[in-house]
Coordinates of N, CA, C and O in Angstrom, one line a residue:
X13 N 147.7 90.3 12.1 CA 148.4 91.4 11.6 C 147.2 92.5 11.7 O 146.9 93.3 12.3
X14 N 146.4 91.7 10.7 CA 145.0 92.8 10.5 C 144.4 93.2 12.0 O 143.6 94.2 11.8
X15 N 144.5 92.1 12.8 CA 143.4 92.4 13.7 C 143.7 93.4 14.7 O 143.4 94.2 15.6
X16 N 145.1 93.4 14.8 CA 146.4 94.0 15.9 C 146.1 95.5 14.8 O 145.8 96.2 16.3
X17 N 146.2 95.4 14.0 CA 145.9 96.8 13.8 C 144.3 97.5 13.3 O 144.2 98.8 13.6
X18 N 143.4 96.6 12.7 CA 142.3 96.9 13.9 C 141.9 98.1 15.0 O 141.5 98.9 15.3
X19 N 142.4 96.8 16.0 CA 142.8 97.8 17.6 C 143.1 99.1 17.4 O 142.9 99.3 18.7
X20 N 144.5 98.9 17.2 CA 144.9 100.3 17.2 C 144.2 101.1 16.7 O 144.1 102.2 17.0
X21 N 143.4 101.0 15.2 CA 142.6 102.2 14.7 C 141.6 102.9 15.6 O 141.4 103.6 16.3
X22 N 140.9 101.6 16.2 CA 140.0 102.0 17.2 C 140.3 101.9 18.6 O 139.9 103.5 19.2
X23 N 141.6 102.4 19.3 CA 141.8 102.6 20.2 C 141.8 104.3 20.1 O 142.1 104.8 21.0
X24 N 143.0 104.6 18.8 CA 143.4 105.9 18.5 C 141.8 106.5 18.6 O 141.8 107.8 18.2
X25 N 141.0 105.9 17.9 CA 139.8 106.9 17.4 C 138.9 107.3 18.8 O 138.4 108.2 18.3
X26 N 138.8 106.5 19.7 CA 138.2 106.8 20.9 C 138.4 108.1 21.3 O 137.2 108.8 22.0
X27 N 139.1 108.3 21.9 CA 139.4 110.3 22.3 C 138.4 111.2 21.4 O 138.2 112.1 21.7
X28 N 138.9 110.6 19.9 CA 138.0 111.9 18.8 C 136.5 111.8 19.3 O 135.9 113.0 19.0
X29 N 135.6 110.7 19.6 CA 134.9 110.4 20.4 C 134.0 111.0 21.7 O 132.9 110.8 22.0
X30 N 135.3 111.0 22.2 CA 134.7 111.2 23.9 C 134.4 112.3 24.4 O 134.5 113.4 23.8
X31 N 133.4 112.3 24.7 CA 132.8 113.7 25.7 C 132.9 114.4 26.9 O 133.3 113.6 27.6
X32 N 133.7 115.4 27.1 CA 134.1 115.9 27.8 C 132.7 117.3 28.7 O 132.0 117.7 28.1
X33 N 132.8 117.1 29.9 CA 132.1 118.7 30.7 C 132.3 119.8 30.0 O 133.5 119.8 30.3
X34 N 131.3 121.0 30.0 CA 131.9 122.0 29.9 C 132.6 122.6 31.2 O 132.4 121.6 32.3
X35 N 133.7 123.7 31.4 CA 134.1 124.1 32.3 C 132.8 124.8 33.1 O 131.9 125.3 32.7
X36 N 133.7 124.5 34.2 CA 132.2 125.1 35.4 C 132.9 126.8 35.5 O 134.4 127.0 35.0
X37 N 131.9 127.7 35.3 CA 132.7 129.1 35.4 C 133.0 129.4 37.0 O 132.9 129.0 37.7
X38 N 133.5 130.3 36.6 CA 134.3 130.9 38.2 C 133.8 131.3 38.9 O 132.6 131.3 39.3
X39 N 134.3 130.6 40.1 CA 133.3 130.6 41.4 C 133.6 132.1 42.0 O 132.3 132.6 42.8
X40 N 134.0 133.2 41.5 CA 133.8 134.8 41.6 C 132.9 135.1 41.2 O 132.1 136.6 41.6
X41 N 132.6 134.7 39.8 CA 131.4 135.5 39.3 C 129.9 135.5 39.6 O 129.4 133.7 40.0
X42 N 129.3 136.0 39.8 CA 127.8 135.7 40.2 C 127.0 135.4 39.5 O 127.0 135.1 38.5
X43 N 126.2 134.1 39.9 CA 124.9 133.8 38.6 C 124.5 135.2 37.5 O 124.3 135.7 38.2
X44 N 124.2 134.3 36.5 CA 123.8 135.3 35.8 C 122.3 135.2 35.8 O 121.4 134.6 36.2
X45 N 121.4 136.3 35.8 CA 120.2 136.3 36.1 C 119.3 136.9 34.4 O 120.3 137.6 33.9
X46 N 118.3 136.5 34.8 CA 117.7 137.7 33.4 C 117.6 138.8 33.2 O 117.3 139.1 34.3
X47 N 117.5 139.4 32.4 CA 117.0 141.0 32.4 C 115.6 141.3 32.6 O 114.6 140.6 32.3
X48 N 114.9 141.8 33.5 CA 113.7 142.0 33.7 C 113.1 142.4 32.0 O 113.4 143.0 31.2
X49 N 111.9 141.7 32.2 CA 111.0 141.6 30.9 C 110.2 143.4 31.1 O 110.0 143.5 31.9
X50 N 110.7 143.8 29.6 CA 109.9 144.7 29.5 C 108.4 145.2 29.8 O 108.1 145.7 29.9
X51 N 107.9 144.2 28.7 CA 106.2 143.9 28.6 C 106.2 142.5 29.5 O 105.9 141.5 28.5
X52 N 106.2 142.4 30.9 CA 105.3 141.0 31.5 C 104.1 140.8 30.8 O 103.3 141.4 30.0
X53 N 104.2 138.9 30.7 CA 103.2 139.0 30.2 C 101.9 139.1 31.2 O 102.1 139.3 32.5
X54 N 100.8 139.4 30.4 CA 99.5 139.4 31.4 C 99.7 138.6 32.3 O 99.1 137.2 31.8
X55 N 98.6 139.2 33.1 CA 97.9 138.2 34.3 C 96.7 137.8 33.9 O 96.1 137.9 32.6
X56 N 96.1 136.6 34.8 CA 95.1 136.3 34.5 C 93.8 137.2 34.2 O 92.9 137.3 34.1
X57 N 94.3 138.2 35.2 CA 93.5 139.5 36.1 C 93.1 139.9 34.8 O 91.7 140.9 34.2
X58 N 94.3 140.3 34.2 CA 94.0 141.4 33.3 C 93.9 140.7 31.8 O 93.1 141.6 31.1
X59 N 93.9 139.4 31.4 CA 93.2 138.9 30.7 C 91.5 138.7 30.9 O 90.7 138.9 29.6
X60 N 91.3 138.8 31.7 CA 89.9 138.9 32.4 C 89.1 139.8 31.6 O 88.1 140.0 31.6
X61 N 89.8 141.4 31.8 CA 89.1 142.4 31.5 C 89.3 142.6 30.3 O 88.7 144.0 29.8
X62 N 89.6 142.0 29.0 CA 89.7 142.1 27.9 C 88.5 141.5 27.2 O 87.5 140.2 27.4
X63 N 88.4 142.5 26.1 CA 87.1 142.1 25.7 C 87.6 141.0 24.5 O 88.4 141.0 24.0
X64 N 86.4 140.4 23.7 CA 86.8 139.3 22.3 C 87.8 139.9 21.5 O 88.9 139.3 21.1
X65 N 87.2 140.9 21.2 CA 88.2 141.5 20.3 C 89.3 142.2 20.5 O 90.2 142.1 19.5
X66 N 90.0 142.2 21.6 CA 91.2 143.4 22.1 C 91.5 141.6 22.1 O 93.3 141.2 21.4
X67 N 91.3 140.4 22.4 CA 92.1 139.1 22.9 C 92.2 138.8 21.1 O 93.3 137.8 21.1
X68 N 91.5 138.8 20.5 CA 91.2 138.4 19.2 C 92.8 139.5 18.3 O 93.6 139.1 17.5
X69 N 92.9 140.4 18.6 CA 93.8 141.5 18.3 C 95.2 140.9 19.0 O 96.2 141.2 17.5
X70 N 95.0 140.5 20.0 CA 96.7 140.5 20.3 C 97.0 138.6 19.6 O 98.4 138.5 19.8
X71 N 95.9 137.9 19.7 CA 96.5 136.3 19.4 C 97.2 136.4 17.3 O 96.6 136.6 16.7
X72 N 98.3 135.8 17.9 CA 98.9 135.8 16.5 C 98.4 134.5 15.5 O 98.7 134.5 14.3
X73 N 97.7 134.2 16.3 CA 97.4 132.7 15.1 C 96.1 132.7 14.6 O 95.5 132.3 13.5
X74 N 95.8 134.6 15.3 CA 94.5 134.9 14.7 C 94.4 135.8 13.7 O 93.1 136.4 12.8
X75 N 95.2 135.8 13.2 CA 95.7 137.2 12.2 C 94.8 136.7 11.0 O 95.9 135.6 10.8
X76 N 94.7 137.1 10.3 CA 93.8 136.9 8.9 C 95.1 138.0 8.2 O 96.3 138.7 8.2
X77 N 94.8 137.9 6.7 CA 95.7 139.2 5.8 C 95.3 140.2 6.0 O 94.5 140.6 6.5
X78 N 95.7 141.5 5.3 CA 95.3 142.5 5.6 C 94.9 143.4 4.1 O 94.7 144.5 4.0
X79 N 94.2 142.7 3.5 CA 93.6 143.2 1.8 C 92.4 142.3 2.7 O 92.4 141.5 3.1
X80 N 91.6 142.7 1.3 CA 90.0 141.8 0.9 C 90.8 140.3 0.5 O 91.3 140.4 -0.5
X81 N 89.5 139.6 0.9 CA 89.7 138.0 0.5 C 88.2 137.4 -0.2 O 87.6 138.6 -0.2
X82 N 88.7 136.5 -0.6 CA 87.4 135.2 -0.8 C 86.4 135.4 0.1 O 87.0 135.2 1.5
X83 N 85.0 135.4 0.1 CA 84.1 135.0 0.8 C 84.5 134.3 1.6 O 84.6 134.3 3.3
X84 N 84.8 133.1 1.3 CA 85.0 131.9 2.1 C 86.0 131.7 3.0 O 86.0 130.6 3.7
X85 N 87.4 132.4 2.4 CA 88.5 132.4 3.4 C 88.2 133.6 4.7 O 89.1 133.6 5.3
X86 N 87.3 134.2 4.7 CA 86.9 135.0 6.0 C 86.7 134.2 7.0 O 85.5 133.7 6.6
X87 N 86.9 134.5 8.5 CA 87.1 134.0 9.4 C 85.3 134.6 9.8 O 85.3 135.7 10.0
X88 N 84.7 134.0 10.0 CA 83.2 133.9 10.4 C 82.0 133.9 9.3 O 80.8 134.2 10.0
X89 N 82.7 133.8 8.0 CA 81.6 134.1 6.9 C 80.4 132.7 7.0 O 79.7 133.0 6.3
X90 N 81.1 131.3 7.7 CA 79.9 130.2 7.8 C 78.6 130.8 8.1 O 77.5 130.0 7.9
X91 N 78.4 131.7 8.9 CA 77.2 132.1 9.5 C 76.5 132.9 9.0 O 75.0 133.3 9.0
X92 N 76.7 133.2 7.6 CA 76.3 134.3 6.7 C 76.7 135.7 6.3 O 75.8 136.3 5.9
X93 N 76.8 135.9 7.6 CA 77.1 137.5 7.7 C 78.8 137.1 8.7 O 79.1 136.4 9.3
X94 N 79.3 138.8 8.8 CA 80.3 139.3 9.6 C 80.3 140.0 10.2 O 79.4 141.2 9.9
X95 N 80.6 140.2 11.4 CA 80.7 141.3 12.7 C 81.9 141.4 12.8 O 82.5 141.4 12.5
X96 N 81.3 142.8 13.6 CA 83.1 143.8 14.1 C 84.1 143.2 14.3 O 85.0 143.0 14.1
X97 N 83.5 141.6 15.3 CA 84.9 141.1 16.1 C 85.2 139.7 14.9 O 86.8 139.9 15.2
X98 N 84.4 139.5 14.4 CA 85.1 138.8 12.7 C 85.8 139.4 11.7 O 87.0 138.9 11.4
X99 N 85.6 140.7 11.8 CA 86.5 141.6 10.8 C 88.0 141.7 11.4 O 89.3 142.4 11.0
X100 N 88.2 141.9 12.7 CA 89.0 142.3 13.6 C 90.8 142.2 13.0 O 91.3 142.5 12.5
X101 N 90.5 140.5 13.0 CA 92.0 139.7 12.5 C 92.8 140.4 10.7 O 93.5 140.3 10.3
X102 N 91.3 141.0 9.9 CA 91.7 141.3 8.8 C 91.7 142.6 9.5 O 90.7 143.4 8.9
X103 N 93.0 143.2 8.6 CA 92.9 145.3 9.2 C 92.5 145.7 7.8 O 91.7 146.9 7.9
X104 N 92.2 144.8 6.9 CA 91.7 145.9 5.7 C 90.3 146.0 6.0 O 89.1 146.9 5.9
X105 N 89.3 144.7 6.0 CA 88.1 144.6 6.6 C 87.4 145.6 7.5 O 86.6 146.3 8.3
X106 N 88.5 145.6 8.7 CA 88.5 146.1 10.3 C 88.1 147.7 10.0 O 87.3 148.5 10.2
X107 N 89.0 148.1 9.1 CA 88.9 149.6 8.9 C 88.4 149.6 7.8 O 87.5 150.8 8.1
X108 N 87.5 149.2 7.1 CA 86.4 149.3 6.0 C 84.9 149.0 6.5 O 84.1 148.9 5.8
X109 N 85.1 148.4 7.8 CA 84.1 147.4 8.0 C 82.8 148.8 8.2 O 81.4 148.2 7.6
X110 N 82.6 149.7 8.9 CA 81.1 150.9 8.9 C 81.1 150.9 7.1 O 79.7 151.2 6.9
X111 N 82.1 151.4 6.4 CA 81.9 151.6 5.2 C 81.3 150.2 4.1 O 79.9 150.3 3.5
X112 N 81.1 149.2 4.3 CA 80.9 148.0 4.3 C 79.7 147.7 4.1 O 79.0 146.8 3.5
X113 N 78.9 147.7 6.0 CA 77.9 147.9 6.2 C 76.6 148.6 5.5 O 76.5 149.5 6.4
X114 N 76.2 148.4 4.6 CA 75.5 149.4 4.0 C 74.1 149.9 4.7 O 73.5 150.8 4.5
X115 N 73.5 148.7 5.2 CA 72.2 148.7 5.8 C 73.0 149.1 7.7 O 71.9 149.0 8.4
X116 N 74.0 149.3 8.1 CA 74.1 149.9 9.3 C 73.4 149.0 10.5 O 72.8 149.5 11.4
X117 N 73.5 147.6 10.2 CA 73.2 146.6 11.1 C 73.8 145.7 11.8 O 73.8 145.2 12.5
X118 N 75.4 146.3 11.9 CA 76.7 145.5 12.5 C 76.9 144.4 12.2 O 77.6 143.7 12.3
X119 N 76.3 144.1 10.8 CA 76.5 142.9 9.8 C 77.0 142.9 9.0 O 76.5 144.1 8.0
X120 N 77.9 142.5 8.1 CA 78.3 142.6 6.8 C 77.8 141.2 6.2 O 78.4 140.1 6.6
X121 N 76.7 141.3 5.5 CA 76.3 140.1 4.7 C 77.2 139.8 3.4 O 78.3 140.7 3.1
X122 N 77.4 138.1 2.6 CA 78.1 138.3 1.5 C 77.9 139.7 0.2 O 78.9 139.6 -0.3
X123 N 76.7 139.5 -0.1 CA 76.1 140.5 -0.7 C 77.4 141.7 -0.5 O 77.7 142.6 -1.4
X124 N 77.1 142.2 0.6 CA 77.5 143.8 1.2 C 79.2 143.4 1.0 O 80.1 144.2 0.7
X125 N 79.6 142.7 1.5 CA 80.8 142.1 1.4 C 81.4 142.5 -0.2 O 82.5 142.9 -0.2
X126 N 80.8 141.7 -1.3 CA 81.5 141.6 -2.6 C 81.4 142.7 -2.8 O 82.2 143.3 -3.9
X127 N 80.4 143.2 -2.8 CA 80.1 144.8 -2.9 C 81.5 145.6 -3.1 O 81.6 146.9 -3.2
X128 N 81.5 145.4 -1.3 CA 82.5 146.5 -0.6 C 83.8 146.1 -1.4 O 84.8 147.4 -1.7
X129 N 84.1 144.9 -1.9 CA 85.5 144.4 -2.5 C 85.7 144.7 -3.7 O 86.6 145.2 -4.4
X130 N 84.4 144.9 -4.5 CA 84.5 145.2 -6.2 C 84.6 147.1 -6.1 O 85.4 147.4 -6.9
X131 N 84.3 147.8 -4.9 CA 84.5 149.0 -5.2 C 85.8 149.2 -4.6 O 86.3 150.5 -5.1
X132 N 86.6 148.5 -3.8 CA 88.1 148.8 -3.8 C 89.1 149.0 -5.0 O 89.4 149.9 -5.7

């Protein structure tokens, strides 16, 4: 009796787990097409004309914070100075680069950076 009861439960539960394929779309409906992209991805030729600064600005993985950071957290600090390209991912530093570069050599040393952050 127990065996037949178990078979009955198994037999009744099988349709609950059966998979069916999705219904086919009507034949009169044209196949769906994706809308044209407003901004198509850049081609290799367009990317070749970009400067490293422009490429860095577009790279979402290259973005740092928008405020001053500790010197050790700023990308490019390991050289001992920061260039304008190093400053681009950090919007605050990019905007204040020229005022932080006291000796106008195109580089910000750690001392210049620390001085600039303290003035803020």
